[in-house]
PDB file of C-alpha atoms in Angstrom:
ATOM      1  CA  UNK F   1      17.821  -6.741   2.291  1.00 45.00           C
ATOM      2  CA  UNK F   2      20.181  -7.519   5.171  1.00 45.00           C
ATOM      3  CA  UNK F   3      20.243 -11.205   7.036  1.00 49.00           C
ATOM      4  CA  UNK F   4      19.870 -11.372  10.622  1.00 46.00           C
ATOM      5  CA  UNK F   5      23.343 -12.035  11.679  1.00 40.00           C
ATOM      6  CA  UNK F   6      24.654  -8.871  10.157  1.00 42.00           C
ATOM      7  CA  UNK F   7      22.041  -6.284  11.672  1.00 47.00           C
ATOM      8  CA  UNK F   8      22.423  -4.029  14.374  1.00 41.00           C
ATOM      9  CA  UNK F   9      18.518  -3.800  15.976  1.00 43.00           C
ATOM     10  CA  UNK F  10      16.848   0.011  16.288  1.00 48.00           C
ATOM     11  CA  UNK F  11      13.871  -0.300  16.701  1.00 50.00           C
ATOM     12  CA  UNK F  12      11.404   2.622  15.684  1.00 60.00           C
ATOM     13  CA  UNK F  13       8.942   4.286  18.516  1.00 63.00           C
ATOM     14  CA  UNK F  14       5.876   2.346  18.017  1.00 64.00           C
ATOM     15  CA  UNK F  15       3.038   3.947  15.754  1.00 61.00           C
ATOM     16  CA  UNK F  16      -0.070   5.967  17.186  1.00 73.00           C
ATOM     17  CA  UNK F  17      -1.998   4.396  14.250  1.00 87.00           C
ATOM     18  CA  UNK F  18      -2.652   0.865  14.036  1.00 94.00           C
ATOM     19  CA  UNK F  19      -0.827  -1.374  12.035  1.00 96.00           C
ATOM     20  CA  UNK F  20      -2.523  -4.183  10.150  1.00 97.00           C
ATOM     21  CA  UNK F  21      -0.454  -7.145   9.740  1.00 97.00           C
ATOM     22  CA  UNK F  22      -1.411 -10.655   7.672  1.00 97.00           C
ATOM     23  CA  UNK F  23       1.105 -13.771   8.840  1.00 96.00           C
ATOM     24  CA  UNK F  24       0.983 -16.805   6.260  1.00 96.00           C
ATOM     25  CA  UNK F  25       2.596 -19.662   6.653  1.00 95.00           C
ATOM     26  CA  UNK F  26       1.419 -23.046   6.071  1.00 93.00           C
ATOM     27  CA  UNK F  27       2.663 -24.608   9.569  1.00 93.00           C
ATOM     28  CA  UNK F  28      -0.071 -23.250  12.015  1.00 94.00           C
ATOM     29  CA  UNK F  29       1.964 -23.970  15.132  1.00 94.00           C
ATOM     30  CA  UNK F  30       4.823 -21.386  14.394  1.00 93.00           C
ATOM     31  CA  UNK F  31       1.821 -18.983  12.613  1.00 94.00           C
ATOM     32  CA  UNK F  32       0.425 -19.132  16.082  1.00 95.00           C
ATOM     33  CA  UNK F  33       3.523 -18.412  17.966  1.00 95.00           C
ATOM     34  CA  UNK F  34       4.697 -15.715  15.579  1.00 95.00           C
ATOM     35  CA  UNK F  35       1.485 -14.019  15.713  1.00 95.00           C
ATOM     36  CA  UNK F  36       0.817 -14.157  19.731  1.00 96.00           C
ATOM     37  CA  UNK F  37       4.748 -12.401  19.811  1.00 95.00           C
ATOM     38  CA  UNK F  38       3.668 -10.003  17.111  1.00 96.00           C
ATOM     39  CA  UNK F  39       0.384  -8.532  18.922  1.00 96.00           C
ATOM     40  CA  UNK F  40       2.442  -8.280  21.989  1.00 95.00           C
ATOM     41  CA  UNK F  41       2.672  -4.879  20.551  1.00 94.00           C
ATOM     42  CA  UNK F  42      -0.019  -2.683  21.482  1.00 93.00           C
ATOM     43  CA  UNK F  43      -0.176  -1.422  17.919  1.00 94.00           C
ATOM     44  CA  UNK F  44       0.061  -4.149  16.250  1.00 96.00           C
ATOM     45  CA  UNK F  45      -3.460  -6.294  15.138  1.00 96.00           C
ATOM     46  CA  UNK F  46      -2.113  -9.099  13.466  1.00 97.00           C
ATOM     47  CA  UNK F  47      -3.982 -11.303  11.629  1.00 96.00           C
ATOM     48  CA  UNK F  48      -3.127 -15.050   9.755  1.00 96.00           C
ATOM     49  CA  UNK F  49      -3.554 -16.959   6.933  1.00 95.00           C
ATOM     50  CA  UNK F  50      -2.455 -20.741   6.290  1.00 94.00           C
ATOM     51  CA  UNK F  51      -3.491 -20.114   2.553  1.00 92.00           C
ATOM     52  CA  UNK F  52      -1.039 -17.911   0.494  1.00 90.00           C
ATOM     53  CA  UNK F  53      -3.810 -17.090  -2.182  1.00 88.00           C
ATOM     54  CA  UNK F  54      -6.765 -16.123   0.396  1.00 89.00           C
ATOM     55  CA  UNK F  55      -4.262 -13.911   1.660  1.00 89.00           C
ATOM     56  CA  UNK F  56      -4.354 -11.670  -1.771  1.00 89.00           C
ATOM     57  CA  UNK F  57      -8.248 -10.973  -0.589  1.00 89.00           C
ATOM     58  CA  UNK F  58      -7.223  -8.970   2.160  1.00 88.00           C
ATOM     59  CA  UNK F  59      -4.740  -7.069   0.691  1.00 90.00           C
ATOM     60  CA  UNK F  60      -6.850  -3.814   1.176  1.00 89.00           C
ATOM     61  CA  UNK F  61      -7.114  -4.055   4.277  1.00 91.00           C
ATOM     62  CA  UNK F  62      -3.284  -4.590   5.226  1.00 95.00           C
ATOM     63  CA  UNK F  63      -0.321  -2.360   5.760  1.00 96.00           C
ATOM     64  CA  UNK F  64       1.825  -5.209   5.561  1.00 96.00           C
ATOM     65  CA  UNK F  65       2.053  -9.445   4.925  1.00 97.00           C
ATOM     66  CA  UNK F  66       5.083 -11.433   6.539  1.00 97.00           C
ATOM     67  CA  UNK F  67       4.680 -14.542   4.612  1.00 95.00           C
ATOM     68  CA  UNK F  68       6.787 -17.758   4.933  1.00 93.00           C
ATOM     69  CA  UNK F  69       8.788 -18.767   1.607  1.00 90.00           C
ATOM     70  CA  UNK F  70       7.989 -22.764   1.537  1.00 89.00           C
ATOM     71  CA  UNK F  71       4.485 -23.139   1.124  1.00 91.00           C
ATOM     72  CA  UNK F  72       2.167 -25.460  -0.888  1.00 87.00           C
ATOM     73  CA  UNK F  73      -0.199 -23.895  -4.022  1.00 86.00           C
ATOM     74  CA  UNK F  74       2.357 -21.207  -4.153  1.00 90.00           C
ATOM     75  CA  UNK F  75       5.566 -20.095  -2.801  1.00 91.00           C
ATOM     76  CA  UNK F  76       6.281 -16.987  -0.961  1.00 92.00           C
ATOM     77  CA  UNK F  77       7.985 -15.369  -4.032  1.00 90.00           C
ATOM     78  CA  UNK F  78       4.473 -16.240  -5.945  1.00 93.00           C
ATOM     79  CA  UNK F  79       2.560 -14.643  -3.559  1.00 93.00           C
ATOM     80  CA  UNK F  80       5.007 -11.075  -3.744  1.00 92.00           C
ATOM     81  CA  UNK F  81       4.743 -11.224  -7.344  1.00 91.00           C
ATOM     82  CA  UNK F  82       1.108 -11.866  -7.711  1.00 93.00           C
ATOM     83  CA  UNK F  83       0.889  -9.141  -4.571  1.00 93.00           C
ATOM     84  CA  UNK F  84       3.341  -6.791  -6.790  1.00 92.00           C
ATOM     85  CA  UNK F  85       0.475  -6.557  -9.968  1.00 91.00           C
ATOM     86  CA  UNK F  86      -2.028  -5.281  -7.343  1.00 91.00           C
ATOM     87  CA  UNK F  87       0.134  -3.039  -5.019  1.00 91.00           C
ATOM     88  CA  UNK F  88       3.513  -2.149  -5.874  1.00 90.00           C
ATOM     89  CA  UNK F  89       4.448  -0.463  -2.553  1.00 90.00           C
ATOM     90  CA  UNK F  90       2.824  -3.008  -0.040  1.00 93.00           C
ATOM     91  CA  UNK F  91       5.514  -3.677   2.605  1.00 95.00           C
ATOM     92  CA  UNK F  92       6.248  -7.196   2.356  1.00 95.00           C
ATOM     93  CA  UNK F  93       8.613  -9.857   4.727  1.00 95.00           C
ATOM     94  CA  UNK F  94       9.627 -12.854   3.239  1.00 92.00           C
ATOM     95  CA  UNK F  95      11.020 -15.375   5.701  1.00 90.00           C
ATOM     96  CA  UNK F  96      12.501 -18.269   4.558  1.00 85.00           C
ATOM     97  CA  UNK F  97      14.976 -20.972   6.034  1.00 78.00           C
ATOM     98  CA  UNK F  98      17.505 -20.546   2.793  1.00 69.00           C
ATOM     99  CA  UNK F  99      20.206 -18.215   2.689  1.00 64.00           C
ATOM    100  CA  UNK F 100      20.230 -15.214   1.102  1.00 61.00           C
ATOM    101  CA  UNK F 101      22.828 -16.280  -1.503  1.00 64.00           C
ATOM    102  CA  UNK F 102      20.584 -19.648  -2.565  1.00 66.00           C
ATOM    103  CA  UNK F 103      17.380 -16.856  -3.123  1.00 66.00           C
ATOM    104  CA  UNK F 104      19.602 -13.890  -4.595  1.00 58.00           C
ATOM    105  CA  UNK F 105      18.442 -14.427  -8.129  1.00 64.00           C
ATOM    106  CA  UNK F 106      14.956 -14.831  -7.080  1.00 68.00           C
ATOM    107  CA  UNK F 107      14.333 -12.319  -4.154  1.00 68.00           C
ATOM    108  CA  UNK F 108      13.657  -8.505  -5.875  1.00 69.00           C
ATOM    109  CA  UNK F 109      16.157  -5.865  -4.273  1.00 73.00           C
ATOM    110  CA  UNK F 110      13.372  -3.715  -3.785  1.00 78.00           C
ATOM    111  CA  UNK F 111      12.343  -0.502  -1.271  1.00 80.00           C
ATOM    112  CA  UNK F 112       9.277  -2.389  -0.182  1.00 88.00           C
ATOM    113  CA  UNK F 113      10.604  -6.266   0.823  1.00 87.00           C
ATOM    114  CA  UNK F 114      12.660  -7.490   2.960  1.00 88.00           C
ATOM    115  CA  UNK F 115      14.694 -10.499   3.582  1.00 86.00           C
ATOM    116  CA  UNK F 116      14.448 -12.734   6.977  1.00 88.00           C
ATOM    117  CA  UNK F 117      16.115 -15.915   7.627  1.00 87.00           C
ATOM    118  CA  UNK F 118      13.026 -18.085   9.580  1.00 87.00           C
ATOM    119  CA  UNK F 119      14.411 -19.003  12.973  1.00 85.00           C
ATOM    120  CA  UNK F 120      13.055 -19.383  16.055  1.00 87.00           C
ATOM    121  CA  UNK F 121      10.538 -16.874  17.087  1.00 88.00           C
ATOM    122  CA  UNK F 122      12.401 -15.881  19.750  1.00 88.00           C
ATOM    123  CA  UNK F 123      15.261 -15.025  17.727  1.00 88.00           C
ATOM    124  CA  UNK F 124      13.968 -13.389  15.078  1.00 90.00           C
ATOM    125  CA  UNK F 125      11.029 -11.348  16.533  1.00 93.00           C
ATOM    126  CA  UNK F 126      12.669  -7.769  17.876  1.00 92.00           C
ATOM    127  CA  UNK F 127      14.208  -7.656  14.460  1.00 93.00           C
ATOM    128  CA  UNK F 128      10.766  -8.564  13.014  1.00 95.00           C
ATOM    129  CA  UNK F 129       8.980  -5.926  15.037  1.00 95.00           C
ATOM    130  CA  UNK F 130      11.738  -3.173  13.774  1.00 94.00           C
ATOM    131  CA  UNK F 131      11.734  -3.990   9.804  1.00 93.00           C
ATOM    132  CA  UNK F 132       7.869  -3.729   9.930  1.00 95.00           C
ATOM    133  CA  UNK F 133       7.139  -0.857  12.180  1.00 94.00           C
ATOM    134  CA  UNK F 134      10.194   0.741   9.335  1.00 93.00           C
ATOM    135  CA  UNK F 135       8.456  -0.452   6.315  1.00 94.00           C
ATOM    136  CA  UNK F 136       4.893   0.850   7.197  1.00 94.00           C
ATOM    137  CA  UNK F 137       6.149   3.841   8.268  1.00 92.00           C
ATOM    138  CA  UNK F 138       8.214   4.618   5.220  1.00 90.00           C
ATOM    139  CA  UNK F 139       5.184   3.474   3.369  1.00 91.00           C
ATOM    140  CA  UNK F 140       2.728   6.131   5.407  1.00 90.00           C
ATOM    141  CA  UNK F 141       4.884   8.569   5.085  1.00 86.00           C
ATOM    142  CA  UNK F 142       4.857   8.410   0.953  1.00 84.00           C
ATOM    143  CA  UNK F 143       1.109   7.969   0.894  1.00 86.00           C
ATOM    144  CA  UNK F 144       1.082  11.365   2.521  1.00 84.00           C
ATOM    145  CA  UNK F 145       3.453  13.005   0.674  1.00 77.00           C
ATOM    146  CA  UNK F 146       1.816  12.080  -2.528  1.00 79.00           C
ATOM    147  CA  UNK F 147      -1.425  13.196  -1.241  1.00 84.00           C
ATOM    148  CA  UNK F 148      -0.521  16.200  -0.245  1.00 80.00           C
ATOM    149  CA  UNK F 149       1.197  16.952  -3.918  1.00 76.00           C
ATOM    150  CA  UNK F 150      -2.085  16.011  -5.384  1.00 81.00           C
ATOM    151  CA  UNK F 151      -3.460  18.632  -3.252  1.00 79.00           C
ATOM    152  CA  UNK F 152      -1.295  21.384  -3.779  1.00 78.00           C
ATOM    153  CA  UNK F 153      -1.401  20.379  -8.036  1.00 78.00           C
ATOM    154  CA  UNK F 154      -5.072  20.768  -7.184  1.00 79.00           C
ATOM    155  CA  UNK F 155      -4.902  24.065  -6.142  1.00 77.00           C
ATOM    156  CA  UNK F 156      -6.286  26.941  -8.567  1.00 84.00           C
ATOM    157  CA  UNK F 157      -2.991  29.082  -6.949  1.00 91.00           C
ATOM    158  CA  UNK F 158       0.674  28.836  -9.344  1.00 94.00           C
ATOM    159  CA  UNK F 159       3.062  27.101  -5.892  1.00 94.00           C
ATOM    160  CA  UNK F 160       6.405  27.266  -6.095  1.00 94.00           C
ATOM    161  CA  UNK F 161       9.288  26.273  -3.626  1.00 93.00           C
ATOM    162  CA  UNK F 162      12.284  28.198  -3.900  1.00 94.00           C
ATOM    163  CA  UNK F 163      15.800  26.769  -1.825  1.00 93.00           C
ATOM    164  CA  UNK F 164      18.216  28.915  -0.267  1.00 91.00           C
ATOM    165  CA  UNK F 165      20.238  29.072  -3.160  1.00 93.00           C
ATOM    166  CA  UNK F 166      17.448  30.889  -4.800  1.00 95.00           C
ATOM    167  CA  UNK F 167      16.666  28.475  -7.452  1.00 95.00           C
ATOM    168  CA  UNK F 168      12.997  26.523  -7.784  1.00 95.00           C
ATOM    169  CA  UNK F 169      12.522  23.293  -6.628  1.00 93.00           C
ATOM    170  CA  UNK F 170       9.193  22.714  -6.895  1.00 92.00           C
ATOM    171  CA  UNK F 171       6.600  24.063  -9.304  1.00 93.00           C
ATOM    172  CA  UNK F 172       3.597  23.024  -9.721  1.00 92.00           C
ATOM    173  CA  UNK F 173       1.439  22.713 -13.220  1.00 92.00           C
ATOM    174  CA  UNK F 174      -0.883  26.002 -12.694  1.00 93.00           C
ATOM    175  CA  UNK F 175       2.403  28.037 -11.438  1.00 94.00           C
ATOM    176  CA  UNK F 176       4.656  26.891 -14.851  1.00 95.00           C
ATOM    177  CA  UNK F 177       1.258  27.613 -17.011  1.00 94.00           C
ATOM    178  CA  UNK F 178       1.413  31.010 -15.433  1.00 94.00           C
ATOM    179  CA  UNK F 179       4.238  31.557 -17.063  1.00 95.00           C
ATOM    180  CA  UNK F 180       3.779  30.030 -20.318  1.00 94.00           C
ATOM    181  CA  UNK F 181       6.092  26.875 -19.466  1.00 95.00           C
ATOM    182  CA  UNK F 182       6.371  22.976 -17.981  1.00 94.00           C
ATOM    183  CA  UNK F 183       6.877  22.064 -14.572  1.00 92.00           C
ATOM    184  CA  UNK F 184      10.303  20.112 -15.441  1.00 93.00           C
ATOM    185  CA  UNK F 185      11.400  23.755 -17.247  1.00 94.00           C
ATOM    186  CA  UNK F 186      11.609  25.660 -14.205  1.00 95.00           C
ATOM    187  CA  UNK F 187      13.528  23.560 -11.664  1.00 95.00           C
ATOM    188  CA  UNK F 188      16.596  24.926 -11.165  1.00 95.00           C
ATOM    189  CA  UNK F 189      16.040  28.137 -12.658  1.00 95.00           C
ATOM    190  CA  UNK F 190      16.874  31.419 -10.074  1.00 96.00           C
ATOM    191  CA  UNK F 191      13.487  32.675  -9.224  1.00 97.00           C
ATOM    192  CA  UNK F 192      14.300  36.248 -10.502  1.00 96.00           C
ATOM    193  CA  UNK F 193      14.123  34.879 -13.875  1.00 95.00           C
ATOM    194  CA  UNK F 194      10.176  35.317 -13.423  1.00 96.00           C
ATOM    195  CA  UNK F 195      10.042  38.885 -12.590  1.00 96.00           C
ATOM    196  CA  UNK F 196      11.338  41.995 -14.312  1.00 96.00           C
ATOM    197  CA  UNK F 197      14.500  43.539 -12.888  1.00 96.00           C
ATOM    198  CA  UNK F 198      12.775  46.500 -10.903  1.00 96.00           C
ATOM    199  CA  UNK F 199      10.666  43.937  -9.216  1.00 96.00           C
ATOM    200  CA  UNK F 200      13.602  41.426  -8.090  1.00 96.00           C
ATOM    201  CA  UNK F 201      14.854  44.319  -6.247  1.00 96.00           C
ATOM    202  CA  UNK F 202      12.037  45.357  -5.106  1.00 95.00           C
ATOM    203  CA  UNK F 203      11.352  41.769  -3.309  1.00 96.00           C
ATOM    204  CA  UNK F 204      14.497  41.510  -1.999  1.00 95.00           C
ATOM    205  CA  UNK F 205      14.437  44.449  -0.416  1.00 93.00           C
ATOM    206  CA  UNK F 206      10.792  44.383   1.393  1.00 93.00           C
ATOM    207  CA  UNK F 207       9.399  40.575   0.932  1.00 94.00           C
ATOM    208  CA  UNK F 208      12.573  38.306   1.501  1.00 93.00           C
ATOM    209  CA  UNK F 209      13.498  40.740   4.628  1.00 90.00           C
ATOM    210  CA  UNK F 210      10.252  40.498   6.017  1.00 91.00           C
ATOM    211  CA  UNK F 211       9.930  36.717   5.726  1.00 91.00           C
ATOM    212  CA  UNK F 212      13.702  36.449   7.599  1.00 85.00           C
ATOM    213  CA  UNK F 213      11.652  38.170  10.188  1.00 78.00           C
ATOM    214  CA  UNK F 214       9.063  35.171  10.413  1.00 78.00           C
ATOM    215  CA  UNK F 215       6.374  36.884   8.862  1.00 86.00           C
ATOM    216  CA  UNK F 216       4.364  35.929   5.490  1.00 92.00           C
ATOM    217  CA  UNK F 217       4.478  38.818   2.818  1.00 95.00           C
ATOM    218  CA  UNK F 218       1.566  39.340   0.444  1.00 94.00           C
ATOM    219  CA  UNK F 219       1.359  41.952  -2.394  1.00 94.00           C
ATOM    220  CA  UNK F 220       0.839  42.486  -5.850  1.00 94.00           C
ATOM    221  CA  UNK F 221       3.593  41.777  -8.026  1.00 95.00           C
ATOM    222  CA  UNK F 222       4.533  41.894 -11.822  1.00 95.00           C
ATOM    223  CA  UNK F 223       5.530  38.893 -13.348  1.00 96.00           C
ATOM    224  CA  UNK F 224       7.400  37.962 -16.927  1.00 95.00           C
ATOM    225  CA  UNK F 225       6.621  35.129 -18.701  1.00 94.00           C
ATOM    226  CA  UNK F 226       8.875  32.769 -21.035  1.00 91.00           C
ATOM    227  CA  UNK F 227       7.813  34.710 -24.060  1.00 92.00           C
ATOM    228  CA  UNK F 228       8.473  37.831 -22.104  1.00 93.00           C
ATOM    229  CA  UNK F 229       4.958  39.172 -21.783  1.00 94.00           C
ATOM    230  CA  UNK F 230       4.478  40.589 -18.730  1.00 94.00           C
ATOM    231  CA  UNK F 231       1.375  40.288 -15.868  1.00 95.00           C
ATOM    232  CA  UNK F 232       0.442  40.784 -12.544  1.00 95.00           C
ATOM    233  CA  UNK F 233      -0.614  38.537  -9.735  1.00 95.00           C
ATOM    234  CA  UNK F 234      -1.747  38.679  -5.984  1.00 94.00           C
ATOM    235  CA  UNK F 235       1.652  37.004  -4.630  1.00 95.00           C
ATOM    236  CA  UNK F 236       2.174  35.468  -0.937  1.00 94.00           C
ATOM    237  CA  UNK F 237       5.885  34.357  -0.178  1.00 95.00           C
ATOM    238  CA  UNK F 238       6.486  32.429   3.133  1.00 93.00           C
ATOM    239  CA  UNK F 239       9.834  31.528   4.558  1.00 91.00           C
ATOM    240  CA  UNK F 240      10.839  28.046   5.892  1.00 86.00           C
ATOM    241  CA  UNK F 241      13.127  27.057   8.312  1.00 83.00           C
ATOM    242  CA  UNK F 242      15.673  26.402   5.968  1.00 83.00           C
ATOM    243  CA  UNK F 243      15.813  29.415   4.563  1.00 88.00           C
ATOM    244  CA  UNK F 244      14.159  28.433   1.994  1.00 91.00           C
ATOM    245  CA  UNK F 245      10.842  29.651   0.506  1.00 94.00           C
ATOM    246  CA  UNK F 246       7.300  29.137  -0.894  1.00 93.00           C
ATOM    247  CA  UNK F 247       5.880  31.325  -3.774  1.00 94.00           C
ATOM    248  CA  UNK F 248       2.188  31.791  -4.304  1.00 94.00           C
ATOM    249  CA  UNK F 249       0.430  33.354  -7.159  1.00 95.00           C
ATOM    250  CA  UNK F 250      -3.016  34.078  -8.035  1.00 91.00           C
ATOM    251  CA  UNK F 251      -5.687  36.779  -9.061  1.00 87.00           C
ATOM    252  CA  UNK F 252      -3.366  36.912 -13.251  1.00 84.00           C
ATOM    253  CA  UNK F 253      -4.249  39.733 -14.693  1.00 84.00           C
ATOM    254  CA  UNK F 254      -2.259  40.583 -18.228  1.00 79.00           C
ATOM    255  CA  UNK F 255      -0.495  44.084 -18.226  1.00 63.00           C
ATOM    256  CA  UNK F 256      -1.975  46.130 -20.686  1.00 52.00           C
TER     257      UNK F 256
END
């Protein structure tokens, strides 16, 4: 958390999604001004609140509260903590008149708040505009990530991502139970390790090559597991950009 006087403004390209924003503050003249400034951005819809506990209501339908620190019923700390035990990634402002060095003890050094000295609007709103716009999009962009790993841990295929350096670096739970092991047991390990030695050369020389070509390669491939028992699956490998690449395995049969 960074005060004002010691940041250099970038200020992200504005979302094509609308952000939802909650102001509280118990002075309803600078609520006002902060929040006609705020929805000067076309996607912005800010909304306010001069109560710091009705606020918690509306926390579902927020992607972020910019709440004042000096407030009656409860402070603007209160309010993050109390908004902490119901959503522990909410992007959250706190602007306050004290320095950062009177709240140090008190303010959490966390991914999801932020720090603002309250100043005039004027001052204070470009740098406003950027931390949010930041925050939510940081936030947006985890919230996708983690549903799209629930999605592929979903998925009845073993998925594997293998780096250029040839070792796993993602495996998820059906591809490790294909091969008799955990998730954790697997990362860093060289792929070869899961296929017998006629196979690994038999990949590199006709899968790998063709991905480099930017193609996908499907076949049927025989596996070993970490008991050594061997079996076959229906494999697609696809190359990334990075040279890296993902493994796909379905269709197990056991070798006979």
């Amino acid at each position: 958390m960074n005060d004002l006087a010691n940041e250099t403004v970038s200020v992200p390209e504005p979302s094509e999604e609308t952000i939802e924003i909650l102001c509280v503050d118990d002075d309803p003249d600078y609520l006002e001004l902060i929040s006609a400034h705020l929805s000067d951005n076309d996607d912005f819809s800010v909304h306010t609140e001069t109560d710091p506990r009705r606020a918690l209501d509306r926390v579902d339908e927020l992607d972020c509260i910019v709440s004042d620190y000096d407030m009656p019923g409860i402070n603007g700390l209160e309010l993050l903590s109390e908004l902490r035990d119901r959503d522990p990634n909410m992007p959250f402002v706190l602007c306050t008149g004290s320095s950062r060095e009177e709240l140090a003890d008190e303010v959490p050094d966390e991914a999801w708040t932020e720090y603002m000295r309250k100043s005039d609007v004027e001052t204070i709103i470009s740098v406003l505009t950027n931390r949010i716009r930041r925050l939510v999009g940081h936030s947006r962009t985890l919230r996708t990530a983690n549903r799209t790993l629930t999605a592929v841990e979903a998925a009845g295929d073993g998925i594997a991502i293998v780096n250029a350096d040839g070792q796993f670096t993602f495996v998820n739970r059906v591809f490790a139970s294909q091969f008799g092991t955990e998730t954790d047991d697997l990362i860093g390990r060289p792929w070869q390790t899961c296929f017998p030695d006629d196979e690994v050369e038999r990949l590199e020389a006709t899968a790998l090559q063709t991905i480099r070509d930017d193609w996908q390669w499907t076949g049927g491939c025989r596996c070993v597991d970490d008991d050594g028992d061997r079996f076959t699956a229906q494999t697609r490998i696809a190359g990334l950009d990075d040279g890296s690449f993902i493994l796909c395995l379905s269709d197990i049969d056991d070798d006979e």
